[in-house]
Structure formats: structure tokens, C-alpha cells
PDB file of C-alpha atoms in Angstrom:
ATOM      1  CA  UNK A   1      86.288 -77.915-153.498  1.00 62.00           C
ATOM      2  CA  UNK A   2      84.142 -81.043-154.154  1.00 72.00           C
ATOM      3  CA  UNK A   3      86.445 -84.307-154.356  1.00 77.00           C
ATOM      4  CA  UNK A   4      86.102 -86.666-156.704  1.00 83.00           C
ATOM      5  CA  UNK A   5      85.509 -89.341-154.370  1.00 85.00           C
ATOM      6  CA  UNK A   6      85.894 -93.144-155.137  1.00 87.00           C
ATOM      7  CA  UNK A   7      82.201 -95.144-155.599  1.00 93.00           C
ATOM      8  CA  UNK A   8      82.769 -97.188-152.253  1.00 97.00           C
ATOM      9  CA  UNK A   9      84.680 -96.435-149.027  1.00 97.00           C
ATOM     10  CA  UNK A  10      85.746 -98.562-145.810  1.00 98.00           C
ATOM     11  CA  UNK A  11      83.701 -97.645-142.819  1.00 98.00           C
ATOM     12  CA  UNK A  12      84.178 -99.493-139.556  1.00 97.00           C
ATOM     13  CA  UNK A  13      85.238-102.829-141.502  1.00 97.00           C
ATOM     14  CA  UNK A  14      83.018-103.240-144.459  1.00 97.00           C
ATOM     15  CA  UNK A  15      83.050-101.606-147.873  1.00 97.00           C
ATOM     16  CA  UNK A  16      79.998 -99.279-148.342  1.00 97.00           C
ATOM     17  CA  UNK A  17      78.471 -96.381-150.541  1.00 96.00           C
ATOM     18  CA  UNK A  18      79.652 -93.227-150.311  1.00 94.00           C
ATOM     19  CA  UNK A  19      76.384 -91.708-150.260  1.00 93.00           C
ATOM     20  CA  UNK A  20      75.971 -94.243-147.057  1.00 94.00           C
ATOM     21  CA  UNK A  21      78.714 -93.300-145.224  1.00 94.00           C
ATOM     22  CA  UNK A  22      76.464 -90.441-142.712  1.00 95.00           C
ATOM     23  CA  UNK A  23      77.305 -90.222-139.376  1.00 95.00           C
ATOM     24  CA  UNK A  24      74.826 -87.904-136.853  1.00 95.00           C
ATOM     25  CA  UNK A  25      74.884 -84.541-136.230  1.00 95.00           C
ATOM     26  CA  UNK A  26      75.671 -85.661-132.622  1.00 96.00           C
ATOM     27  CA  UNK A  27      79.132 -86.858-133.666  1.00 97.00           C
ATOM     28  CA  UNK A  28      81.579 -85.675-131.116  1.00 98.00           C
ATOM     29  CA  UNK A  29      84.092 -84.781-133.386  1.00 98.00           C
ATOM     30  CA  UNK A  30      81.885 -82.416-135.210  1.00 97.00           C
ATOM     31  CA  UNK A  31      81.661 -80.769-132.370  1.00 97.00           C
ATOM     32  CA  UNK A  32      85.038 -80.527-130.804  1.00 97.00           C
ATOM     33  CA  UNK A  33      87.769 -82.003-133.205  1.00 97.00           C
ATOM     34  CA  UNK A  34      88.062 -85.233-132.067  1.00 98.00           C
ATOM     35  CA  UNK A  35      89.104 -87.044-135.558  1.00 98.00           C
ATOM     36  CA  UNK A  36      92.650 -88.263-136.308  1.00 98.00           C
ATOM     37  CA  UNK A  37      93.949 -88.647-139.906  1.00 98.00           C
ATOM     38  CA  UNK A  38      96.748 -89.588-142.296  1.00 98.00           C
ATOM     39  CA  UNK A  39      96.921 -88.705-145.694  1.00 97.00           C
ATOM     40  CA  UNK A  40      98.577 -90.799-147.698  1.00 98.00           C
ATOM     41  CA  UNK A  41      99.529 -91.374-151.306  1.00 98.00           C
ATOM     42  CA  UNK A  42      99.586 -94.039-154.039  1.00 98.00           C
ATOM     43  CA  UNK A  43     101.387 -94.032-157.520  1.00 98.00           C
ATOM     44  CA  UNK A  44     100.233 -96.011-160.654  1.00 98.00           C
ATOM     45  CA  UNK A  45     103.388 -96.384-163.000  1.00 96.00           C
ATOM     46  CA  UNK A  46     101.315 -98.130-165.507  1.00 96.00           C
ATOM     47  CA  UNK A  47     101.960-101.428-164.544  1.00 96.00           C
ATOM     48  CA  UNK A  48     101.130-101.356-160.744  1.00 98.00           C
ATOM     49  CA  UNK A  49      99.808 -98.908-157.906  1.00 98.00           C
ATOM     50  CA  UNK A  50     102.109 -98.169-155.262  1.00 98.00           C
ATOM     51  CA  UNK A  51     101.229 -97.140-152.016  1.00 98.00           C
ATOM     52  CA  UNK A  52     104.007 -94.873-150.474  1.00 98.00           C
ATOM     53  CA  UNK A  53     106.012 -95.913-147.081  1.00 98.00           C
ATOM     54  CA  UNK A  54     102.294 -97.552-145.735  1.00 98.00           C
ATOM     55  CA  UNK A  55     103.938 -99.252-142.765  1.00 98.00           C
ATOM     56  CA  UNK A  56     104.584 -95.108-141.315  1.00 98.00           C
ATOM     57  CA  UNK A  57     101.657 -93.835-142.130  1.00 98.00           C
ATOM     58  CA  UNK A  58      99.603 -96.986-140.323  1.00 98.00           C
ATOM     59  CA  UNK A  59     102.013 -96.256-137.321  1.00 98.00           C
ATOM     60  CA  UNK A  60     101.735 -92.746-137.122  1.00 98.00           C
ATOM     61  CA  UNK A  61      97.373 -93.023-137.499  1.00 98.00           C
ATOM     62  CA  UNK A  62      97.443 -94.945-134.567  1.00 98.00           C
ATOM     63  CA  UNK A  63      99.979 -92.813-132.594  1.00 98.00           C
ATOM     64  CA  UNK A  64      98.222 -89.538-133.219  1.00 98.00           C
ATOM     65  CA  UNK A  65      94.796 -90.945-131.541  1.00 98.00           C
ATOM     66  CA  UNK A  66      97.359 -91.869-128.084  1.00 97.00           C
ATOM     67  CA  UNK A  67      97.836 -88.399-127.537  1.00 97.00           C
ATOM     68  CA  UNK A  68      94.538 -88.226-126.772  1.00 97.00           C
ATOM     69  CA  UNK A  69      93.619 -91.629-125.183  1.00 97.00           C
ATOM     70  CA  UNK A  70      91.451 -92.041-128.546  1.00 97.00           C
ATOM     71  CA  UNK A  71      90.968 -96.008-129.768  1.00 95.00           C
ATOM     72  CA  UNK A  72      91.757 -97.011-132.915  1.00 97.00           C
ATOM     73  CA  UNK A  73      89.978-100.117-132.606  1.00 96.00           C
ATOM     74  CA  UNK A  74      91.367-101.988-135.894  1.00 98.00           C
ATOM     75  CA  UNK A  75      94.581-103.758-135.849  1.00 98.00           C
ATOM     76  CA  UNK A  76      97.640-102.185-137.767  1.00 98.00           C
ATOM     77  CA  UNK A  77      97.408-105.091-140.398  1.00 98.00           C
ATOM     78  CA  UNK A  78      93.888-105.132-140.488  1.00 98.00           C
ATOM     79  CA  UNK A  79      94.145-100.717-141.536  1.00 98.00           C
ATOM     80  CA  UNK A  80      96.742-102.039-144.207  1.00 98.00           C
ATOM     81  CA  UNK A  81      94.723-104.071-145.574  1.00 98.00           C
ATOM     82  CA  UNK A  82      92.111-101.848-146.194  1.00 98.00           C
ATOM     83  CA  UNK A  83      94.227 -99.319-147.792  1.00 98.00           C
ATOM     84  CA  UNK A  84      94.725-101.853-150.239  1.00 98.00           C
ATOM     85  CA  UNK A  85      91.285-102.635-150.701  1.00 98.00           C
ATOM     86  CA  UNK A  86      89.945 -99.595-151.175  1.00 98.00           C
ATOM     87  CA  UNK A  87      91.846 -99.302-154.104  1.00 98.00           C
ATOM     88  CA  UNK A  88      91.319-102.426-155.054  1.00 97.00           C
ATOM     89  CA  UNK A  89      87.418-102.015-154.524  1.00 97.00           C
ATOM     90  CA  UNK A  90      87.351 -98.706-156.454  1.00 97.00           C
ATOM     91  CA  UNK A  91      89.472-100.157-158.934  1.00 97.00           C
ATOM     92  CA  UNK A  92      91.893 -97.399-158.874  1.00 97.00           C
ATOM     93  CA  UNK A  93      93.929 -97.432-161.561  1.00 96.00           C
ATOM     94  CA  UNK A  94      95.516 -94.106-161.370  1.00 96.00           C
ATOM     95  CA  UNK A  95      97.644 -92.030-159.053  1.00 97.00           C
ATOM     96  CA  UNK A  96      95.722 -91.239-156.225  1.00 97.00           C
ATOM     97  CA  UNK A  97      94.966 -89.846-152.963  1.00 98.00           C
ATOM     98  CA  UNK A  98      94.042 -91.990-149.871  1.00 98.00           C
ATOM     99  CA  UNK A  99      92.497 -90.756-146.789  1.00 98.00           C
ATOM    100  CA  UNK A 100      92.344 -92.988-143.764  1.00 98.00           C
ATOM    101  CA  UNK A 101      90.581 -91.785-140.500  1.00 98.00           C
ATOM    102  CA  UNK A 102      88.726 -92.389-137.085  1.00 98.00           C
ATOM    103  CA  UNK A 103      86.764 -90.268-134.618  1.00 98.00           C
ATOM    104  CA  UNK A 104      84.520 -90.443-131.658  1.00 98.00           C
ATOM    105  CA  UNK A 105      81.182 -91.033-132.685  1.00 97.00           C
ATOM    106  CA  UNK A 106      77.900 -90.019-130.272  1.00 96.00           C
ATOM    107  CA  UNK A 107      79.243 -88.861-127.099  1.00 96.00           C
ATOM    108  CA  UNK A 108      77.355 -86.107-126.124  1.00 92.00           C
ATOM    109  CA  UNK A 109      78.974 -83.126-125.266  1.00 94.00           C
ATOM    110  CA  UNK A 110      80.967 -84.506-122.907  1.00 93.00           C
ATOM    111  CA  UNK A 111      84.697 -83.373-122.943  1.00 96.00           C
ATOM    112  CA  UNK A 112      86.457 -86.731-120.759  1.00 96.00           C
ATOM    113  CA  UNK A 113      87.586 -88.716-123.606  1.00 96.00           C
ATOM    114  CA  UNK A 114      88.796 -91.875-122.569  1.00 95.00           C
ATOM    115  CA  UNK A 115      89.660 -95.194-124.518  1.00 94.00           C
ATOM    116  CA  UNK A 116      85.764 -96.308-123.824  1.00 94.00           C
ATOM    117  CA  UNK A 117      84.712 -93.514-125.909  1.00 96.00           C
ATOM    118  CA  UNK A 118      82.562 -94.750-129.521  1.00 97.00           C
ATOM    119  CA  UNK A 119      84.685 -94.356-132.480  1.00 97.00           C
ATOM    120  CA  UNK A 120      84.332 -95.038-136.198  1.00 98.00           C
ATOM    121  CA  UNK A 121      86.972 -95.704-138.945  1.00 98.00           C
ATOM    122  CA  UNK A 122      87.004 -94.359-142.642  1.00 98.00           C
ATOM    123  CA  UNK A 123      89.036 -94.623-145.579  1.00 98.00           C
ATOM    124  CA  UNK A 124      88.143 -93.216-148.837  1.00 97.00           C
ATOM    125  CA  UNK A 125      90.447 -92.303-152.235  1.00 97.00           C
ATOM    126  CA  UNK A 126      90.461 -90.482-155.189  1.00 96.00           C
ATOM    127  CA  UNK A 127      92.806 -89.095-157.966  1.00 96.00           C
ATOM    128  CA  UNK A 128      95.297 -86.675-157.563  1.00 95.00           C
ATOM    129  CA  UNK A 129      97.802 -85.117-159.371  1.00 92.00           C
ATOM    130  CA  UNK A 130      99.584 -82.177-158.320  1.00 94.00           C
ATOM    131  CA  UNK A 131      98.364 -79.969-155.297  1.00 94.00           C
ATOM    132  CA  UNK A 132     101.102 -76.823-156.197  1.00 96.00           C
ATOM    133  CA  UNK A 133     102.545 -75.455-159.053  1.00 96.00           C
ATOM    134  CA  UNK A 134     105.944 -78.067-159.355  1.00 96.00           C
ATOM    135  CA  UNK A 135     107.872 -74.852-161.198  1.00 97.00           C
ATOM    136  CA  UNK A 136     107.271 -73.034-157.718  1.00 98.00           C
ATOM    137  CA  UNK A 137     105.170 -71.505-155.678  1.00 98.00           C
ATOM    138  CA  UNK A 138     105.338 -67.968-153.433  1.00 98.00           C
ATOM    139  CA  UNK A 139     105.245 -68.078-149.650  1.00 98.00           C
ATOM    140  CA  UNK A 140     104.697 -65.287-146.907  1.00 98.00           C
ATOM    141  CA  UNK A 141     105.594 -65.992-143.465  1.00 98.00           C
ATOM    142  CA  UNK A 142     102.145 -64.916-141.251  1.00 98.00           C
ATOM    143  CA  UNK A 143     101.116 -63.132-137.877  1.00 98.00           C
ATOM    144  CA  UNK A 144     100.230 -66.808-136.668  1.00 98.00           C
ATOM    145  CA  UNK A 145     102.506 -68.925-134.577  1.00 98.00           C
ATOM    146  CA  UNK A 146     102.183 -72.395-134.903  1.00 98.00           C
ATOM    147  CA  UNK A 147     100.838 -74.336-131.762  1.00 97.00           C
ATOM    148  CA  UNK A 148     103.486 -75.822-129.653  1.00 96.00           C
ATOM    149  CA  UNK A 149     103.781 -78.686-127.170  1.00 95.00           C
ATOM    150  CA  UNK A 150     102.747 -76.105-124.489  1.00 95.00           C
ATOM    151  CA  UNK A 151      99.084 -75.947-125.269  1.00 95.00           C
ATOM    152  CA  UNK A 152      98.725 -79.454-127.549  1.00 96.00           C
ATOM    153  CA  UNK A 153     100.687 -82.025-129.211  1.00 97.00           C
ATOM    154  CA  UNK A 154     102.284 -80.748-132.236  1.00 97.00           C
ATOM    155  CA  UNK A 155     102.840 -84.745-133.566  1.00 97.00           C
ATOM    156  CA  UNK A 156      99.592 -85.826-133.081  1.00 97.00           C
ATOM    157  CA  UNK A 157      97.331 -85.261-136.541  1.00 97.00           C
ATOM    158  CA  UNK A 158      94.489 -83.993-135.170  1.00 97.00           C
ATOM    159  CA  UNK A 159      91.268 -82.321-137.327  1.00 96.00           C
ATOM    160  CA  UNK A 160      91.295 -79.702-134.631  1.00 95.00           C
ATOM    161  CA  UNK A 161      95.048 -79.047-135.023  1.00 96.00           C
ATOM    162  CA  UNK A 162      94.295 -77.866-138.252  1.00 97.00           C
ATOM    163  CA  UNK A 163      92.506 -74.846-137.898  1.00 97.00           C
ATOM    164  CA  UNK A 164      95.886 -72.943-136.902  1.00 98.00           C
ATOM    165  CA  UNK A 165      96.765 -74.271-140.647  1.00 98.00           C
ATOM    166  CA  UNK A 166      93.125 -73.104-142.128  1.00 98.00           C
ATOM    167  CA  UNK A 167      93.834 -69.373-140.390  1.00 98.00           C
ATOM    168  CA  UNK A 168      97.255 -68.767-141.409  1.00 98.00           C
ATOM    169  CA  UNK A 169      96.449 -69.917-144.672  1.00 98.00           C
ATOM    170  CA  UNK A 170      93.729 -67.459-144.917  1.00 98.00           C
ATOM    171  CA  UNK A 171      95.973 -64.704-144.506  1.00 98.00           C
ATOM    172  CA  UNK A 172      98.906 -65.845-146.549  1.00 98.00           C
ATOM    173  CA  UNK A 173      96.237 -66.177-149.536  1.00 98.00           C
ATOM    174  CA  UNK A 174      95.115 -62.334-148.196  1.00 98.00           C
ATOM    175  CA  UNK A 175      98.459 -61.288-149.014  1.00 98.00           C
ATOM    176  CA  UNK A 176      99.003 -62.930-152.433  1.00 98.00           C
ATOM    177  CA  UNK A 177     101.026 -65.660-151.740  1.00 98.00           C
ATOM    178  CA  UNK A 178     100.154 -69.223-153.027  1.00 98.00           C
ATOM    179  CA  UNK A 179     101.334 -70.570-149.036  1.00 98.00           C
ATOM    180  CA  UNK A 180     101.907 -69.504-145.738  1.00 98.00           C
ATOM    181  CA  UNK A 181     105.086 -70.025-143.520  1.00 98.00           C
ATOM    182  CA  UNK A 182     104.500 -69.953-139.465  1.00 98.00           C
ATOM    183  CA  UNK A 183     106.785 -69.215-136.966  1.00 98.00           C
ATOM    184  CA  UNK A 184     107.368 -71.359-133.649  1.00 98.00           C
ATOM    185  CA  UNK A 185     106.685 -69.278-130.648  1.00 97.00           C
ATOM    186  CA  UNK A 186     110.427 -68.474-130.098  1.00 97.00           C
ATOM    187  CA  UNK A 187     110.264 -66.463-133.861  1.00 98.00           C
ATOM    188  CA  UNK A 188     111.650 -69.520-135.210  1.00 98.00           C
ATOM    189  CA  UNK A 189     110.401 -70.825-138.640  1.00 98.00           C
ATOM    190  CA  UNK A 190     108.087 -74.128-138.291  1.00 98.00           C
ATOM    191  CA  UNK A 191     106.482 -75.285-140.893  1.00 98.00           C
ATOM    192  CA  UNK A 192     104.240 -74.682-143.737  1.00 98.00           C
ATOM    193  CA  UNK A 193     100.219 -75.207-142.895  1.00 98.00           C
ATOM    194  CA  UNK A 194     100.107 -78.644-144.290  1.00 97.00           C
ATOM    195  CA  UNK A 195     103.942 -79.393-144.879  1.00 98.00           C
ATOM    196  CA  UNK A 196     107.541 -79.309-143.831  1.00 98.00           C
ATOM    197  CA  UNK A 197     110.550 -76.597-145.034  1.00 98.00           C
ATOM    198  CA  UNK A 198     113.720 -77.160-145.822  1.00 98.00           C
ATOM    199  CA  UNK A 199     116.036 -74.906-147.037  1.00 98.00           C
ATOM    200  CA  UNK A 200     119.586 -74.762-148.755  1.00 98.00           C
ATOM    201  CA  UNK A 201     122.461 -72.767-148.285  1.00 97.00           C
ATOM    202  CA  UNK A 202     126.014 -73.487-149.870  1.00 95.00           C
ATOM    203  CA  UNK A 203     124.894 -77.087-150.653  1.00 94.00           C
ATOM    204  CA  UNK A 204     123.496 -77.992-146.976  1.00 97.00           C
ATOM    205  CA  UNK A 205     119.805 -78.706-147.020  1.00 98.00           C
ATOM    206  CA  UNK A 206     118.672 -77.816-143.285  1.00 98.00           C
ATOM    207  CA  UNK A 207     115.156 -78.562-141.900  1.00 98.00           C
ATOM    208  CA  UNK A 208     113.791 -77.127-138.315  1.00 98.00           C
ATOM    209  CA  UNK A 209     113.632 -79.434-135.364  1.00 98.00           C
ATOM    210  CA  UNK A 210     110.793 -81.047-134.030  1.00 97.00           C
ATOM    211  CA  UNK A 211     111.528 -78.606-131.029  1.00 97.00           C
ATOM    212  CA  UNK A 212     110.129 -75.963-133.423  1.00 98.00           C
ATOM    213  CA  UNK A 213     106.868 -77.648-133.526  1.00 98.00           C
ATOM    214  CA  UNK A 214     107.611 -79.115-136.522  1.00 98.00           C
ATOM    215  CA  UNK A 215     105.538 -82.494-137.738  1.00 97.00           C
ATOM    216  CA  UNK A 216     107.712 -85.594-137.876  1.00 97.00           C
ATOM    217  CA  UNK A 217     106.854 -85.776-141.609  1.00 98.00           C
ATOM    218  CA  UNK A 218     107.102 -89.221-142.924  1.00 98.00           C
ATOM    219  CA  UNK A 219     108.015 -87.085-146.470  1.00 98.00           C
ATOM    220  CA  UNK A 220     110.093 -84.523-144.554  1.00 98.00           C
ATOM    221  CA  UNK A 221     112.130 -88.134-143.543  1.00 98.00           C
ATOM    222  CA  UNK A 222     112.542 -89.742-146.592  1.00 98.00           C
ATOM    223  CA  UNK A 223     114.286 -86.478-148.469  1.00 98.00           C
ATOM    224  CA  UNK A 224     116.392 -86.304-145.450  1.00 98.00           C
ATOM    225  CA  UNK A 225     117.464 -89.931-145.541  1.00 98.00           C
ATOM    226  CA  UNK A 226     117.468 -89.737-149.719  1.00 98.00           C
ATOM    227  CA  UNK A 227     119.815 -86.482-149.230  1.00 98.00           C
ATOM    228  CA  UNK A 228     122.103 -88.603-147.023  1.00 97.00           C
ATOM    229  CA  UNK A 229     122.543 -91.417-149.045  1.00 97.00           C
ATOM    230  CA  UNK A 230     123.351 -88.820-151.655  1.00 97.00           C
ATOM    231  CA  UNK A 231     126.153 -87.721-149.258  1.00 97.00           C
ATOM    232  CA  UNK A 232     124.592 -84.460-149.218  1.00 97.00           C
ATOM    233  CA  UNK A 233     124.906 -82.912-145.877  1.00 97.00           C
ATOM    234  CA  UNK A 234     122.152 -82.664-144.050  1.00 98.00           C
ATOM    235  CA  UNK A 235     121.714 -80.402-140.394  1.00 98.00           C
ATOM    236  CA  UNK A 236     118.135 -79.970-138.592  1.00 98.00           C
ATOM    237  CA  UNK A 237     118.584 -76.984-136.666  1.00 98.00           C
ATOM    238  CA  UNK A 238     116.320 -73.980-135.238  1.00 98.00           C
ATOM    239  CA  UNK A 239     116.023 -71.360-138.713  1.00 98.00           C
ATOM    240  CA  UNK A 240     115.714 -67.856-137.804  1.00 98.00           C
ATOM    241  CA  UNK A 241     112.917 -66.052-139.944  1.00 98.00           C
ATOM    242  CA  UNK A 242     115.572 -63.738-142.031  1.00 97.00           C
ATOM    243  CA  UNK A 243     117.646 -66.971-143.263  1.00 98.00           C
ATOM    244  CA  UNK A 244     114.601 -67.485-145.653  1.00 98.00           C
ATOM    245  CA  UNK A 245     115.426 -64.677-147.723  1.00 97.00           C
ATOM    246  CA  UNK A 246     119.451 -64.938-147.953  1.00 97.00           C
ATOM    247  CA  UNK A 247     118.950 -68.977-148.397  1.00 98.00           C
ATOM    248  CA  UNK A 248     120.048 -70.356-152.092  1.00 98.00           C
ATOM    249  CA  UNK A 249     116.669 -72.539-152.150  1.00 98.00           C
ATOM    250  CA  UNK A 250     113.491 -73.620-150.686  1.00 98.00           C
ATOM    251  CA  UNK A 251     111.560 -76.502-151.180  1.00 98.00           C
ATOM    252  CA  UNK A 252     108.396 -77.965-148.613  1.00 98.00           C
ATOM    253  CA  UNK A 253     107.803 -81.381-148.568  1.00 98.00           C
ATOM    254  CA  UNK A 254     104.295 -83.029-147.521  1.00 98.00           C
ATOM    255  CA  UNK A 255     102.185 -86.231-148.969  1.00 98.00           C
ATOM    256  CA  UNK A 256      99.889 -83.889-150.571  1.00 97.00           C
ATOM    257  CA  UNK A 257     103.069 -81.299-152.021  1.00 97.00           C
ATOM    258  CA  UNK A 258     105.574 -84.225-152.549  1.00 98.00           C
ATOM    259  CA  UNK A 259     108.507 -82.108-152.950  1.00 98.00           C
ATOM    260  CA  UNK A 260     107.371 -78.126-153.932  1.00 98.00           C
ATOM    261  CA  UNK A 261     109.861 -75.286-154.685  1.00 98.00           C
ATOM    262  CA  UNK A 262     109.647 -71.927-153.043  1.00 98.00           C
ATOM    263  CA  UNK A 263     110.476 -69.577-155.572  1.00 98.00           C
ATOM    264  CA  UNK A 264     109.396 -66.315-154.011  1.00 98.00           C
ATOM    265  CA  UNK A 265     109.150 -66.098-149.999  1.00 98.00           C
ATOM    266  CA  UNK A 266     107.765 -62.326-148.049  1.00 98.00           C
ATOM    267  CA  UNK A 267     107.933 -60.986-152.063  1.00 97.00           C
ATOM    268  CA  UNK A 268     111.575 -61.540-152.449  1.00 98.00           C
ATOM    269  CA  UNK A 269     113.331 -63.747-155.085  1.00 98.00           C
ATOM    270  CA  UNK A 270     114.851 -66.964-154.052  1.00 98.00           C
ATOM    271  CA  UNK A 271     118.009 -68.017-156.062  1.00 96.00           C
ATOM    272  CA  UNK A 272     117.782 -66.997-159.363  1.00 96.00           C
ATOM    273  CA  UNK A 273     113.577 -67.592-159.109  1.00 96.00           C
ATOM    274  CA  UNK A 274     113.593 -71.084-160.517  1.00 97.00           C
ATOM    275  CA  UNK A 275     113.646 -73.914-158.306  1.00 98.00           C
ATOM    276  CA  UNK A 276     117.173 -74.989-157.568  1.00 97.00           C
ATOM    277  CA  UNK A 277     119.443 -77.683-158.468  1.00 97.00           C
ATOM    278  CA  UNK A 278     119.267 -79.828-155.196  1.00 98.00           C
ATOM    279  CA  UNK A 279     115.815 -79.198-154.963  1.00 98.00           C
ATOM    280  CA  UNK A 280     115.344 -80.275-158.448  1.00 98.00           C
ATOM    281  CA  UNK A 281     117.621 -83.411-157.581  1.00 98.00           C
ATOM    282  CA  UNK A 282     115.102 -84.650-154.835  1.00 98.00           C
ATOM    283  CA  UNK A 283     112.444 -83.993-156.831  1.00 98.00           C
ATOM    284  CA  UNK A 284     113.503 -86.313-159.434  1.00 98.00           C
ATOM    285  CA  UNK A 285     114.925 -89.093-156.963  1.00 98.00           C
ATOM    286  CA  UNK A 286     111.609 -88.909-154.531  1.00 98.00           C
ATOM    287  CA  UNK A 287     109.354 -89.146-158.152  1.00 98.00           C
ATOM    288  CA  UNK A 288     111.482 -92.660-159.302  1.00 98.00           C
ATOM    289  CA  UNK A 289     111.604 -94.048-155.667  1.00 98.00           C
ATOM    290  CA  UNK A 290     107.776 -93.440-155.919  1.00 98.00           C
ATOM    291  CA  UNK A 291     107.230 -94.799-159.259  1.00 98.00           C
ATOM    292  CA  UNK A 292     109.032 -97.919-157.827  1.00 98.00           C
ATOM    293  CA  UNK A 293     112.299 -97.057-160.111  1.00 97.00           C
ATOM    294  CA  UNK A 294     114.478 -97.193-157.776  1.00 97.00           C
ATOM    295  CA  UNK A 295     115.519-100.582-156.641  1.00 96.00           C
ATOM    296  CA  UNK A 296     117.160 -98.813-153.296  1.00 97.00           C
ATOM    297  CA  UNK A 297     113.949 -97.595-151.855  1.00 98.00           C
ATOM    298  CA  UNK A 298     111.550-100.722-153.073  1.00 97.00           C
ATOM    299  CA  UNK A 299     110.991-101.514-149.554  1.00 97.00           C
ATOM    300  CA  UNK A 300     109.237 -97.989-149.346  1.00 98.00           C
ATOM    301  CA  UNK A 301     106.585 -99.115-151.719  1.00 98.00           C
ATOM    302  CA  UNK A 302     103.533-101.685-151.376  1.00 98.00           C
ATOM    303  CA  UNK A 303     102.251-102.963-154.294  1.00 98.00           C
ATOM    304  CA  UNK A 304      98.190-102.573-154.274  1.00 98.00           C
ATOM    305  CA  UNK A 305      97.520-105.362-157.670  1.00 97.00           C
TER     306      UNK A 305
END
């Protein structure tokens, strides 16, 4: 899928090009990974763009490259600001997507990564609307477990993380189902590929630990503290794999998905097959505190213009 990228993006300080953003085939994260990401989201409500919770997002891109001892060698403010100006360079005057990232640059093949190692910082944007069908989706849990704190760090946003995403999304989409569903390595449900799961059962919206190698999504937190505030009841515990089909709803929540129903999950109806009415409920509060309409959750919001 060919993005409709934005004329100019931010490489290692200075606005260039696209077309003149090339690295060399002797990039080390080509080779091995090495890149760490955030993907992150900004709304125009036709007076103003709004980038969502910024402040977590810039403190989560740098965490991700500690795991691995790699150097983010740009200052948290200094990242801000050119989220902001990328926009603003681009003149981006729609919803849109915004894609922040660094990696270790010619290195050879060696695999002793240390804080000395070359690395180069990107951002680029571009529009976005919806990435799943917001009247709900089908989901099939897969063979694949999701990676776990035994073999690599499950919080750190890693492009080599991702192909245990890419695989067990190839076989969800194998077995007709618009999104996969992996299981920790106890049998426990994780995650979604590229988002978190909650699910509801008499009114109690539950969500599985970060024990169950579950990303620390910056979304995942906001519905939880939105639910709360609602005086919904909220519980993360482990989910075994057969609560998905007795629960009353199912909803994932990413950046990319904002707030997505599961209508449909291993071929069996969820609820009455519609999405449900406290999944509808976040998905109407999450889209206003987005839209800055929601004078509660302003401080959630940066203003781009």
C-alpha cells in the first residue's frame, strides 16, 4: 500500500524532500531491525489540528530505543517540536497520520549495539481516516503466541518486534477474519497485532495485564482512565481465550484503530453483532476528547496552528 506521503519530512534536524530522504543499503536496521517508532495521530476539527497526548508518545519513542542501549540523539522538546513542524511544513490541514522514528545507520554487520552506534531520526505524515471498519470488524485468535519478556521486551516498539504482528496477521487474513488475536505464552489472550483488547462483561470493561505481554498503549490508557471517570468499572486481569466468545462486547484500541468493535471473534457472534453500548460510549467520548470537545481532556491535546 503506497502512502500518501507529505511533500517534506524531518530527517536528522532539517526539513527535506521526500524523494531525498535515502539512507544506504548498509543501514543496520535494514538488516537486523534496529529502528524504533511511534505512531501517532493528529485531528483537524476545522478550526485547528490537534496532536493527540504528544507528551506520551515523545516519552515512550525515547524509552523504546533504552531497551536496547539505542540513542535518540534529539532532545524530547526538540522531537515535539518537529511533530509540529512537520505539519506545519506540509501544511496539513486535515486529520492525519504522523510517523516519528530513529535507527542505526551504517554499522556493518556488527550485532554490539551500544549508545556510540550512528543513528538517524525521521518524521513524516500523511492523511488518514479510518484504518477498520468503525461498525466492526471479525477477529480469529491464531497459532502464534505473542513474544514475551523472556526472549525480548514486549514495551519496547521495535521494527523487528513487528514481524510476530506481520505473521499472525497473515494467517488471521488466511482464515477470513479482518484481525488476528494472539495469545501470551501461558494461553492467555494478549493483544491484537497492532492494538490492545478490551472486553465487556455485565458492564465491566477488562483489559489483559502487561504481564500478558501486552503494550502499555498510550490509547489502551486513555479509555481506561475515560471509563473511570465515567465510574465505569474497570479490572486488568489475565483473559482466558474462551471468555472472548461468552463476553457481551469487544472493542481494540490502538492510534491507528482509535477505538474498533469486534463484532465477530473465531466465527461466533458477539452481543447481538453490532458494536455495543459501552463500546459505542468510548467511541463517542475518545472522538470529542480528540476533536478538542471536551474541556476535561484539553490537556491531552496540542494545538499544531
Amino acid at each position: 500500500m503506497k502512502l500518501p506521503l507529505s511533500k517534506f519530512v524531518w530527517f536528522d534536524g532539517k526539513y527535506v524532500l521526500t524523494e531525498k530522504a535515502n539512507v544506504p543499503i548498509t543501514t543496520h536496521a535494514i538488516h537486523y531491525g534496529t529502528s524504533i517508532f511511534e505512531g501517532i495521530r493528529a485531528y483537524w476539527n476545522g478550526k485547528n489540528l490537534f496532536v493527540f497526548r504528544l507528551d506520551e508518545h515523545v516519552k515512550r519513542f525515547r524509552r523504546s530505543g533504552q531497551f536496547y542501549n539505542i540513542s535518540l540523539n534529539f532532545s524530547d522538546s526538540e522531537i515535539t517540536e518537529a511533530i509540529k513542524g512537520i505539519c506545519k511544513k506540509n501544511k496539513m490541514k486535515k486529520s492525519c497520520y504522523i510517523r516519528p522514528f530513529y535507527f542505526i545507520g551504517d554499522y556493518g554487520i556488527n550485532l554490539h549495539v551500544t549508545e556510540k552506534a550512528p543513528t538517524h531520526v525521521v518524521i513524516f505524515t500523511f492523511p488518514f481516516g479510518d484504518l477498520f471498519d468503525k461498525n466492526g470488524i471479525s477477529a480469529g485468535v491464531v497459532s502464534w503466541r505473542k513474544f514475551s519478556d523472556q526472549s525480548t521486551p514486549p514495551q519496547a516498539k521495535m521494527g523487528g518486534n513487528y514481524l510476530n504482528s506481520i505473521i499472525a496477521t497473515q494467517e488471521a487474513k488466511r482464515n477470513g477474519f479482518d484481525e488476528a488475536i494472539l495469545l501470551d505464552h501461558n494461553g492467555n489472550v494478549s493483544e491484537a497485532p497492532g492494538e490492545n483488547i478490551f472486553i465487556v462483561r455485565d458492564g465491566k470493561i477488562i483489559s489483559p495485564p502487561i504481564s500478558s505481554s501486552a503494550l502499555e498503549g498510550i490509547t489502551r490508557d486513555a479509555i481506561i482512565k475515560i471509563a473511570k471517570d465515567l465510574d465505569l468499572e474497570v479490572e486488568e486481569r489475565e483473559i482466558a481465550r474462551s471468555e472472548l466468545l461468552i463476553s457481551d462486547e469487544i472493542f481494540l484500541t490502538g492510534t491507528a484503530a482509535e477505538i474498533t468493535p469486534i463484532i465477530s471473534m473465531d466465527g461466533q457472534r458477539i452481543g447481538n453483532g453490532k458494536p455495543g453500548n459501552v463500546t459505542k460510549k468510548m467511541m463517542q467520548e475518545y472522538t470529542d476528547i480528540v476533536m478538542n470537545k471536551n474541556d476535561g481532556y484539553s490537556h491531552w491535546v496540542t494545538a499544531v496552528y
